[in-house]
mmCIF file of C-alpha atoms in Angstrom:
data_model
loop_
_atom_site.group_PDB
_atom_site.id
_atom_site.type_symbol
_atom_site.label_atom_id
_atom_site.label_comp_id
_atom_site.label_asym_id
_atom_site.label_seq_id
_atom_site.Cartn_x
_atom_site.Cartn_y
_atom_site.Cartn_z
ATOM 1 C CA UNK A 9 17.893 -16.172 -31.017
ATOM 2 C CA UNK A 10 14.191 -17.706 -31.431
ATOM 3 C CA UNK A 11 11.803 -15.796 -29.691
ATOM 4 C CA UNK A 12 10.280 -17.432 -26.138
ATOM 5 C CA UNK A 13 6.583 -17.095 -26.293
ATOM 6 C CA UNK A 14 4.691 -15.880 -23.080
ATOM 7 C CA UNK A 15 1.660 -15.755 -21.856
ATOM 8 C CA UNK A 16 1.415 -13.018 -18.430
ATOM 9 C CA UNK A 17 -0.756 -13.900 -14.913
ATOM 10 C CA UNK A 18 -2.521 -11.329 -13.956
ATOM 11 C CA UNK A 19 -3.295 -8.334 -15.197
ATOM 12 C CA UNK A 20 -2.888 -5.110 -13.001
ATOM 13 C CA UNK A 21 -0.845 -1.884 -12.986
ATOM 14 C CA UNK A 22 1.775 -3.884 -12.529
ATOM 15 C CA UNK A 23 1.459 -6.642 -15.158
ATOM 16 C CA UNK A 24 1.205 -3.816 -17.952
ATOM 17 C CA UNK A 25 3.799 -1.855 -16.940
ATOM 18 C CA UNK A 26 5.895 -4.565 -17.603
ATOM 19 C CA UNK A 27 3.945 -5.655 -21.106
ATOM 20 C CA UNK A 28 5.892 -1.964 -21.759
ATOM 21 C CA UNK A 29 9.129 -3.227 -21.117
ATOM 22 C CA UNK A 30 9.430 -7.012 -22.516
ATOM 23 C CA UNK A 31 7.558 -6.014 -25.439
ATOM 24 C CA UNK A 32 9.962 -4.105 -26.529
ATOM 25 C CA UNK A 33 12.437 -7.048 -27.140
ATOM 26 C CA UNK A 34 12.684 -9.410 -29.971
ATOM 27 C CA UNK A 35 13.807 -12.097 -27.510
ATOM 28 C CA UNK A 36 10.608 -13.169 -26.613
ATOM 29 C CA UNK A 37 6.584 -12.754 -27.444
ATOM 30 C CA UNK A 38 3.784 -12.548 -25.369
ATOM 31 C CA UNK A 39 1.202 -13.925 -27.411
ATOM 32 C CA UNK A 40 -1.420 -14.668 -24.196
ATOM 33 C CA UNK A 41 -2.704 -13.727 -20.643
ATOM 34 C CA UNK A 42 -5.398 -14.718 -17.988
ATOM 35 C CA UNK A 43 -6.703 -13.086 -15.537
ATOM 36 C CA UNK A 44 -10.919 -14.317 -13.424
ATOM 37 C CA UNK A 45 -12.024 -10.719 -15.124
ATOM 38 C CA UNK A 46 -13.229 -11.141 -18.110
ATOM 39 C CA UNK A 47 -13.570 -7.444 -18.606
ATOM 40 C CA UNK A 48 -9.681 -6.656 -17.667
ATOM 41 C CA UNK A 49 -8.456 -9.522 -20.277
ATOM 42 C CA UNK A 50 -10.243 -8.320 -23.094
ATOM 43 C CA UNK A 51 -8.388 -4.436 -22.073
ATOM 44 C CA UNK A 52 -5.183 -6.147 -21.691
ATOM 45 C CA UNK A 53 -5.340 -9.144 -24.616
ATOM 46 C CA UNK A 54 -6.310 -5.525 -26.681
ATOM 47 C CA UNK A 55 -4.327 -3.222 -25.390
ATOM 48 C CA UNK A 56 -0.889 -5.824 -26.371
ATOM 49 C CA UNK A 57 -2.067 -7.349 -29.288
ATOM 50 C CA UNK A 58 -2.218 -10.579 -27.503
ATOM 51 C CA UNK A 59 -4.650 -13.385 -27.024
ATOM 52 C CA UNK A 60 -6.063 -14.427 -24.033
ATOM 53 C CA UNK A 61 -7.534 -18.154 -22.462
ATOM 54 C CA UNK A 62 -11.130 -17.684 -19.587
ATOM 55 C CA UNK A 63 -8.742 -20.230 -17.763
ATOM 56 C CA UNK A 64 -5.710 -20.885 -16.321
ATOM 57 C CA UNK A 65 -5.630 -24.347 -17.381
ATOM 58 C CA UNK A 66 -6.616 -23.728 -20.477
ATOM 59 C CA UNK A 67 -3.643 -21.218 -20.707
ATOM 60 C CA UNK A 68 -1.388 -23.811 -19.105
ATOM 61 C CA UNK A 69 -2.219 -26.103 -21.916
ATOM 62 C CA UNK A 70 -0.956 -23.698 -24.523
ATOM 63 C CA UNK A 71 1.680 -25.182 -27.160
ATOM 64 C CA UNK A 72 2.726 -21.977 -27.870
ATOM 65 C CA UNK A 73 3.810 -21.276 -24.053
ATOM 66 C CA UNK A 74 6.461 -21.705 -23.034
ATOM 67 C CA UNK A 75 6.886 -19.143 -19.960
ATOM 68 C CA UNK A 76 4.782 -17.223 -17.442
ATOM 69 C CA UNK A 77 4.670 -14.458 -15.561
ATOM 70 C CA UNK A 78 3.076 -14.074 -12.127
ATOM 71 C CA UNK A 79 2.052 -10.703 -10.624
ATOM 72 C CA UNK A 80 -1.334 -11.689 -9.288
ATOM 73 C CA UNK A 81 -1.453 -10.704 -5.484
ATOM 74 C CA UNK A 82 1.669 -11.847 -3.013
ATOM 75 C CA UNK A 83 -0.437 -14.672 -1.562
ATOM 76 C CA UNK A 84 -1.466 -16.757 -4.543
ATOM 77 C CA UNK A 85 2.735 -16.754 -5.928
ATOM 78 C CA UNK A 86 2.533 -20.489 -3.817
ATOM 79 C CA UNK A 87 -0.737 -21.931 -5.494
ATOM 80 C CA UNK A 88 -0.163 -20.280 -9.348
ATOM 81 C CA UNK A 89 3.122 -21.660 -9.049
ATOM 82 C CA UNK A 90 3.013 -24.916 -8.275
ATOM 83 C CA UNK A 91 0.814 -25.011 -11.666
ATOM 84 C CA UNK A 92 2.833 -23.276 -13.758
ATOM 85 C CA UNK A 93 5.071 -25.594 -12.865
ATOM 86 C CA UNK A 94 3.989 -28.567 -12.709
ATOM 87 C CA UNK A 95 2.391 -27.830 -16.793
ATOM 88 C CA UNK A 96 6.225 -27.021 -18.401
ATOM 89 C CA UNK A 97 5.703 -23.848 -18.157
ATOM 90 C CA UNK A 98 9.345 -21.319 -17.341
ATOM 91 C CA UNK A 99 8.414 -19.016 -14.267
ATOM 92 C CA UNK A 100 9.409 -15.112 -14.086
ATOM 93 C CA UNK A 101 7.625 -13.800 -10.299
ATOM 94 C CA UNK A 102 6.868 -10.661 -9.641
ATOM 95 C CA UNK A 103 8.753 -9.553 -6.126
ATOM 96 C CA UNK A 104 8.300 -10.891 -3.320
ATOM 97 C CA UNK A 105 8.725 -14.592 -4.067
ATOM 98 C CA UNK A 106 5.689 -14.768 -1.495
ATOM 99 C CA UNK A 107 4.845 -14.342 1.795
ATOM 100 C CA UNK A 108 5.457 -16.967 3.743
ATOM 101 C CA UNK A 109 8.684 -18.776 4.658
ATOM 102 C CA UNK A 110 7.142 -22.032 4.035
ATOM 103 C CA UNK A 111 5.375 -21.330 0.535
ATOM 104 C CA UNK A 112 8.131 -19.619 -0.157
ATOM 105 C CA UNK A 113 9.762 -23.232 0.168
ATOM 106 C CA UNK A 114 6.853 -24.949 -1.281
ATOM 107 C CA UNK A 115 7.991 -23.201 -4.778
ATOM 108 C CA UNK A 116 12.383 -23.196 -4.507
ATOM 109 C CA UNK A 117 11.059 -27.101 -4.030
ATOM 110 C CA UNK A 118 9.011 -27.241 -6.956
ATOM 111 C CA UNK A 119 11.111 -24.876 -8.769
ATOM 112 C CA UNK A 120 13.978 -28.276 -8.028
ATOM 113 C CA UNK A 121 11.624 -30.694 -8.490
ATOM 114 C CA UNK A 122 9.794 -30.058 -12.603
ATOM 115 C CA UNK A 123 13.362 -27.930 -13.400
ATOM 116 C CA UNK A 124 11.180 -24.728 -15.413
ATOM 117 C CA UNK A 125 13.559 -22.081 -15.514
ATOM 118 C CA UNK A 126 12.761 -19.012 -12.663
ATOM 119 C CA UNK A 127 13.165 -15.649 -11.433
ATOM 120 C CA UNK A 128 12.085 -13.488 -8.947
ATOM 121 C CA UNK A 129 11.849 -9.582 -10.601
ATOM 122 C CA UNK A 130 14.066 -6.956 -7.721
ATOM 123 C CA UNK A 131 14.549 -5.532 -11.184
ATOM 124 C CA UNK A 132 16.185 -2.398 -9.138
ATOM 125 C CA UNK A 133 19.913 -4.847 -8.691
ATOM 126 C CA UNK A 134 19.698 -4.186 -12.946
ATOM 127 C CA UNK A 135 19.722 -0.320 -13.473
ATOM 128 C CA UNK A 136 22.623 0.444 -14.218
ATOM 129 C CA UNK A 137 23.536 2.165 -11.304
ATOM 130 C CA UNK A 138 23.135 -0.726 -9.162
ATOM 131 C CA UNK A 139 25.109 -2.294 -11.542
ATOM 132 C CA UNK A 140 28.544 0.956 -11.257
ATOM 133 C CA UNK A 141 27.933 0.603 -7.410
ATOM 134 C CA UNK A 142 28.938 -3.650 -6.368
ATOM 135 C CA UNK A 143 32.171 -2.840 -9.353
ATOM 136 C CA UNK A 144 33.304 0.189 -7.279
ATOM 137 C CA UNK A 145 32.848 -2.125 -4.250
ATOM 138 C CA UNK A 146 34.395 -4.411 -5.173
ATOM 139 C CA UNK A 147 37.089 -3.005 -6.255
ATOM 140 C CA UNK A 148 37.783 -1.223 -3.795
ATOM 141 C CA UNK A 149 37.472 1.743 -5.505
ATOM 142 C CA UNK A 150 36.109 3.496 -3.114
ATOM 143 C CA UNK A 151 37.997 1.249 -0.111
ATOM 144 C CA UNK A 152 35.548 -0.750 2.544
ATOM 145 C CA UNK A 153 32.650 -0.068 2.793
ATOM 146 C CA UNK A 154 30.821 -0.002 6.389
ATOM 147 C CA UNK A 155 27.745 1.827 6.484
ATOM 148 C CA UNK A 156 24.573 1.257 3.280
ATOM 149 C CA UNK A 157 21.785 3.610 4.152
ATOM 150 C CA UNK A 158 18.989 2.636 1.578
ATOM 151 C CA UNK A 159 15.807 4.959 0.738
ATOM 152 C CA UNK A 160 12.651 4.064 -0.632
ATOM 153 C CA UNK A 161 9.137 5.013 0.184
ATOM 154 C CA UNK A 162 6.196 6.184 -2.053
ATOM 155 C CA UNK A 163 3.067 8.191 -0.986
ATOM 156 C CA UNK A 164 0.659 4.574 -1.156
ATOM 157 C CA UNK A 165 0.071 4.301 1.705
ATOM 158 C CA UNK A 166 -1.701 7.558 2.640
ATOM 159 C CA UNK A 167 -4.208 6.817 -0.473
ATOM 160 C CA UNK A 168 -4.833 2.910 0.957
ATOM 161 C CA UNK A 169 -8.950 1.713 1.996
ATOM 162 C CA UNK A 170 -9.799 -0.356 3.744
ATOM 163 C CA UNK A 171 -10.375 -4.274 2.461
ATOM 164 C CA UNK A 172 -7.236 -3.395 0.500
ATOM 165 C CA UNK A 173 -4.556 -6.258 -0.153
ATOM 166 C CA UNK A 174 -1.268 -3.915 0.372
ATOM 167 C CA UNK A 175 -2.938 -3.334 3.924
ATOM 168 C CA UNK A 176 -3.298 -7.208 5.577
ATOM 169 C CA UNK A 177 -0.791 -7.146 7.836
ATOM 170 C CA UNK A 178 -0.335 -10.735 6.601
ATOM 171 C CA UNK A 179 -0.790 -10.700 2.486
ATOM 172 C CA UNK A 180 1.289 -6.944 2.824
ATOM 173 C CA UNK A 181 4.408 -7.640 6.294
ATOM 174 C CA UNK A 182 4.809 -4.554 7.296
ATOM 175 C CA UNK A 183 3.303 -3.276 3.697
ATOM 176 C CA UNK A 184 6.281 -1.341 2.209
ATOM 177 C CA UNK A 185 9.136 -3.281 3.789
ATOM 178 C CA UNK A 186 6.977 -6.003 1.345
ATOM 179 C CA UNK A 187 6.455 -4.212 -1.379
ATOM 180 C CA UNK A 188 9.450 -1.324 -2.008
ATOM 181 C CA UNK A 189 11.927 -2.208 0.672
ATOM 182 C CA UNK A 190 12.202 -5.594 -0.860
ATOM 183 C CA UNK A 191 13.903 -4.572 -4.002
ATOM 184 C CA UNK A 192 17.021 -2.575 -1.285
ATOM 185 C CA UNK A 193 17.361 -5.501 0.524
ATOM 186 C CA UNK A 194 17.716 -7.401 -2.648
ATOM 187 C CA UNK A 195 19.598 -5.033 -3.433
ATOM 188 C CA UNK A 196 21.620 -4.733 -0.050
ATOM 189 C CA UNK A 197 22.807 -8.330 -0.457
ATOM 190 C CA UNK A 198 23.984 -8.066 -3.980
ATOM 191 C CA UNK A 199 26.246 -5.659 -2.427
ATOM 192 C CA UNK A 200 26.773 -6.454 1.348
ATOM 193 C CA UNK A 201 26.411 -10.052 1.686
ATOM 194 C CA UNK A 202 23.795 -11.902 3.598
ATOM 195 C CA UNK A 203 21.734 -10.300 5.884
ATOM 196 C CA UNK A 204 22.613 -11.704 9.296
ATOM 197 C CA UNK A 205 19.751 -10.296 11.842
ATOM 198 C CA UNK A 206 17.475 -6.953 11.874
ATOM 199 C CA UNK A 207 16.102 -4.441 14.487
ATOM 200 C CA UNK A 208 13.300 -2.680 13.384
ATOM 201 C CA UNK A 209 10.706 0.266 14.412
ATOM 202 C CA UNK A 210 7.485 -0.245 12.550
ATOM 203 C CA UNK A 211 4.065 1.798 13.058
ATOM 204 C CA UNK A 212 0.946 2.546 10.698
ATOM 205 C CA UNK A 213 1.378 6.075 9.846
ATOM 206 C CA UNK A 214 -1.695 8.558 8.511
ATOM 207 C CA UNK A 215 -3.565 5.935 6.984
ATOM 208 C CA UNK A 216 -7.147 4.651 7.157
ATOM 209 C CA UNK A 217 -5.235 0.343 7.212
ATOM 210 C CA UNK A 218 -4.050 -1.216 9.984
ATOM 211 C CA UNK A 219 -0.570 -2.209 8.487
ATOM 212 C CA UNK A 220 2.490 -1.322 8.712
ATOM 213 C CA UNK A 221 3.034 2.116 6.130
ATOM 214 C CA UNK A 222 6.082 3.218 8.372
ATOM 215 C CA UNK A 223 9.510 1.289 8.931
ATOM 216 C CA UNK A 224 13.261 2.676 9.593
ATOM 217 C CA UNK A 225 15.319 -0.976 9.983
ATOM 218 C CA UNK A 226 19.021 -1.871 10.951
ATOM 219 C CA UNK A 227 20.719 -4.696 8.876
ATOM 220 C CA UNK A 228 23.388 -6.031 10.118
ATOM 221 C CA UNK A 229 25.955 -8.506 7.686
ATOM 222 C CA UNK A 230 27.272 -11.169 7.883
ATOM 223 C CA UNK A 231 30.721 -10.167 7.306
ATOM 224 C CA UNK A 232 30.173 -7.698 10.341
ATOM 225 C CA UNK A 233 29.284 -4.855 7.941
ATOM 226 C CA UNK A 234 26.006 -2.806 9.117
ATOM 227 C CA UNK A 235 22.854 -0.326 6.607
ATOM 228 C CA UNK A 236 19.746 0.834 7.179
ATOM 229 C CA UNK A 237 16.948 0.503 5.442
ATOM 230 C CA UNK A 238 13.740 3.089 5.433
ATOM 231 C CA UNK A 239 10.248 2.838 4.274
ATOM 232 C CA UNK A 240 7.333 4.637 4.167
ATOM 233 C CA UNK A 241 3.705 5.301 2.250
ATOM 234 C CA UNK A 242 2.886 8.706 3.268
ATOM 235 C CA UNK A 243 5.767 10.753 1.079
ATOM 236 C CA UNK A 244 6.800 11.267 -2.058
ATOM 237 C CA UNK A 245 8.467 8.593 -4.223
ATOM 238 C CA UNK A 246 12.022 8.424 -3.072
ATOM 239 C CA UNK A 247 14.880 6.066 -4.028
ATOM 240 C CA UNK A 248 18.091 6.592 -3.404
ATOM 241 C CA UNK A 249 21.548 4.615 -1.558
ATOM 242 C CA UNK A 250 24.322 5.849 -0.278
ATOM 243 C CA UNK A 251 26.753 3.594 0.618
ATOM 244 C CA UNK A 252 30.191 5.031 3.211
ATOM 245 C CA UNK A 253 34.051 3.994 2.825
ATOM 246 C CA UNK A 254 36.880 4.469 3.544
ATOM 247 C CA UNK A 255 38.684 5.667 0.658
ATOM 248 C CA UNK A 256 35.083 7.193 -1.033
ATOM 249 C CA UNK A 257 31.625 8.413 -0.621
ATOM 250 C CA UNK A 258 28.930 6.715 -3.207
ATOM 251 C CA UNK A 259 24.949 9.340 -2.980
ATOM 252 C CA UNK A 260 22.546 7.461 -5.831
ATOM 253 C CA UNK A 261 19.171 9.488 -6.671
ATOM 254 C CA UNK A 262 16.569 8.136 -8.669
ATOM 255 C CA UNK A 263 13.795 10.473 -9.925
ATOM 256 C CA UNK A 264 11.003 8.471 -8.828
ATOM 257 C CA UNK A 265 8.973 9.246 -11.467
ATOM 258 C CA UNK A 266 10.556 7.670 -14.622
ATOM 259 C CA UNK A 267 10.304 3.837 -11.526
ATOM 260 C CA UNK A 268 8.144 2.127 -14.137
ATOM 261 C CA UNK A 269 9.659 3.721 -17.739
ATOM 262 C CA UNK A 270 12.309 1.427 -16.964
ATOM 263 C CA UNK A 271 14.201 2.237 -20.468
ATOM 264 C CA UNK A 272 14.494 5.220 -18.976
ATOM 265 C CA UNK A 273 15.402 5.669 -15.807
ATOM 266 C CA UNK A 274 18.782 5.492 -15.273
ATOM 267 C CA UNK A 275 18.471 8.472 -17.689
ATOM 268 C CA UNK A 276 16.901 10.089 -14.736
ATOM 269 C CA UNK A 277 19.296 8.695 -11.725
ATOM 270 C CA UNK A 278 22.714 10.601 -10.586
ATOM 271 C CA UNK A 279 25.511 8.487 -8.731
ATOM 272 C CA UNK A 280 27.976 10.744 -7.574
ATOM 273 C CA UNK A 281 31.991 9.372 -6.034
ATOM 274 C CA UNK A 282 32.773 12.632 -2.522
ATOM 275 C CA UNK A 283 36.479 12.058 -2.231
ATOM 276 C CA UNK A 284 39.167 13.861 -0.868
ATOM 277 C CA UNK A 285 39.778 16.478 -3.419
ATOM 278 C CA UNK A 286 43.339 16.671 -1.405
ATOM 279 C CA UNK A 287 45.079 15.091 2.008
ATOM 280 C CA UNK A 288 46.919 17.186 5.446
ATOM 281 C CA UNK A 289 48.000 16.090 9.103
ATOM 282 C CA UNK A 290 45.499 18.536 10.349
ATOM 283 C CA UNK A 291 41.587 17.331 9.521
ATOM 284 C CA UNK A 292 41.020 20.713 9.183
ATOM 285 C CA UNK A 293 42.949 20.866 5.694
ATOM 286 C CA UNK A 294 41.531 18.234 4.338
ATOM 287 C CA UNK A 295 39.679 19.572 1.338
ATOM 288 C CA UNK A 296 35.996 17.150 -0.799
ATOM 289 C CA UNK A 297 35.112 17.294 -4.140
ATOM 290 C CA UNK A 298 32.438 15.920 -5.752
ATOM 291 C CA UNK A 299 32.939 13.507 -8.577
ATOM 292 C CA UNK A 300 29.696 12.378 -11.905
ATOM 293 C CA UNK A 301 30.307 8.948 -11.437
ATOM 294 C CA UNK A 302 28.758 7.764 -15.351
ATOM 295 C CA UNK A 303 26.914 3.925 -15.723
ATOM 296 C CA UNK A 304 24.889 2.235 -18.582
ATOM 297 C CA UNK A 305 21.475 2.602 -19.233
ATOM 298 C CA UNK A 306 19.660 -0.342 -18.555
ATOM 299 C CA UNK A 307 16.250 -1.673 -19.584
ATOM 300 C CA UNK A 308 15.715 -2.639 -15.486
ATOM 301 C CA UNK A 309 12.526 -4.581 -16.382
ATOM 302 C CA UNK A 310 13.353 -5.808 -19.698
ATOM 303 C CA UNK A 311 16.178 -7.503 -19.378
ATOM 304 C CA UNK A 312 15.655 -9.915 -16.355
ATOM 305 C CA UNK A 313 12.456 -11.474 -18.676
ATOM 306 C CA UNK A 314 14.717 -11.806 -21.168
ATOM 307 C CA UNK A 315 17.690 -13.249 -19.004
ATOM 308 C CA UNK A 316 14.650 -16.391 -18.031
ATOM 309 C CA UNK A 317 14.383 -16.185 -21.816
ATOM 310 C CA UNK A 318 17.999 -16.450 -22.423
ATOM 311 C CA UNK A 319 17.943 -19.524 -20.046
ATOM 312 C CA UNK A 320 15.641 -21.188 -21.746
ATOM 313 C CA UNK A 321 17.454 -21.431 -25.361
ATOM 314 C CA UNK A 322 21.431 -21.915 -23.574
ATOM 315 C CA UNK A 323 19.477 -24.015 -20.460
ATOM 316 C CA UNK A 324 21.353 -21.543 -18.693
ATOM 317 C CA UNK A 325 20.555 -20.044 -14.199
ATOM 318 C CA UNK A 326 19.151 -17.127 -13.756
ATOM 319 C CA UNK A 327 20.723 -14.666 -10.705
ATOM 320 C CA UNK A 328 17.705 -14.062 -8.466
ATOM 321 C CA UNK A 329 16.925 -17.658 -7.165
ATOM 322 C CA UNK A 330 13.721 -19.220 -5.095
ATOM 323 C CA UNK A 331 16.723 -19.835 -3.552
ATOM 324 C CA UNK A 332 17.884 -16.583 -2.687
ATOM 325 C CA UNK A 333 14.462 -14.459 -2.699
ATOM 326 C CA UNK A 334 13.521 -16.365 0.537
ATOM 327 C CA UNK A 335 17.109 -14.768 1.915
ATOM 328 C CA UNK A 336 15.037 -11.228 0.770
ATOM 329 C CA UNK A 337 11.682 -12.537 2.250
ATOM 330 C CA UNK A 338 13.435 -12.983 5.346
ATOM 331 C CA UNK A 339 14.534 -9.582 6.227
ATOM 332 C CA UNK A 340 11.280 -8.647 6.405
ATOM 333 C CA UNK A 341 9.871 -11.178 8.063
ATOM 334 C CA UNK A 342 12.075 -11.216 10.425
ATOM 335 C CA UNK A 343 12.048 -6.850 10.402
ATOM 336 C CA UNK A 344 8.252 -7.803 11.370
ATOM 337 C CA UNK A 345 9.477 -10.122 14.265
ATOM 338 C CA UNK A 346 11.603 -7.300 15.933
ATOM 339 C CA UNK A 347 8.284 -4.791 15.017
ATOM 340 C CA UNK A 348 6.130 -7.312 17.399
ATOM 341 C CA UNK A 349 8.689 -8.232 19.828
ATOM 342 C CA UNK A 350 10.487 -5.109 20.622
ATOM 343 C CA UNK A 351 13.943 -6.823 19.766
ATOM 344 C CA UNK A 352 17.153 -8.155 17.452
ATOM 345 C CA UNK A 353 16.479 -10.824 14.931
ATOM 346 C CA UNK A 354 18.548 -12.863 13.818
ATOM 347 C CA UNK A 355 17.706 -14.245 10.286
ATOM 348 C CA UNK A 356 18.712 -17.657 11.327
ATOM 349 C CA UNK A 357 15.197 -17.813 13.388
ATOM 350 C CA UNK A 358 13.733 -17.214 9.932
ATOM 351 C CA UNK A 359 14.664 -19.860 8.079
ATOM 352 C CA UNK A 360 14.344 -22.486 10.549
#
């Protein structure tokens, strides 16, 4: 297909990581970029061999830009997306969709009003192992699932200084739950369906900022299944999912040091199925065995950008809509409310 002309808006670290991925694709072509900082524009443009525009208005006026990749701070998503959508540009935005329900609804409304294609970047559900776990749950290969344990953590809170937007409880609610855990929230709802209610323990630990840096979150789903989600900014990187089924368990772990190298992330991951090798009426004579599970290698950052491009060219739909992204955000906000009020919070309370 003819490559879709794209532009990057917001040129921090993650914009560069994404560009490393999508510039490997033949389905998109990087045309231009924008940041309010001239030095960032020039550096990004030189690195990725694209033009740069001095204003967002100038970028959005370009005929050769069809799609915009938005990686500005979370609380700026709604205003930037509204400008892009009203200029007729299709949109990819890095998770979370926003940090407030009102902003997420603004985004959903403008996407529906303008008809542009939209995707929120919850890339981890694209990982080959996640796709395989979903298949094994849906086909009942591991029986019925009762509980999933998920963890996504790293050491970033140990480095945070006062004034950083990630340390602001308003701009980044519950800290790592917004920046990291929302990936696992998306995975959990992808695997088990909608969350019904949440209870969370959260507090700042080993940090200079006032924001929460450690969360222990318990989730109940509408279908009655349960999950535990651990997120913190006070340890070396961890990304893991354990699934407990009536026939077998799954243990998935990803080497976090390869997270940003999206073309090889799956190569640095493992998925193990623990099942009965033999059964007996006597529980002491039941033998377990571990079986390595193969899964495809998927460039999780590249394919989600390509999905928007394909939707543009084929007038298709994307997998993660604004509405679905809002449901992920609602779990985060319910967790924040749970900490403040020391109680279980229904997702319906947040969606109101």
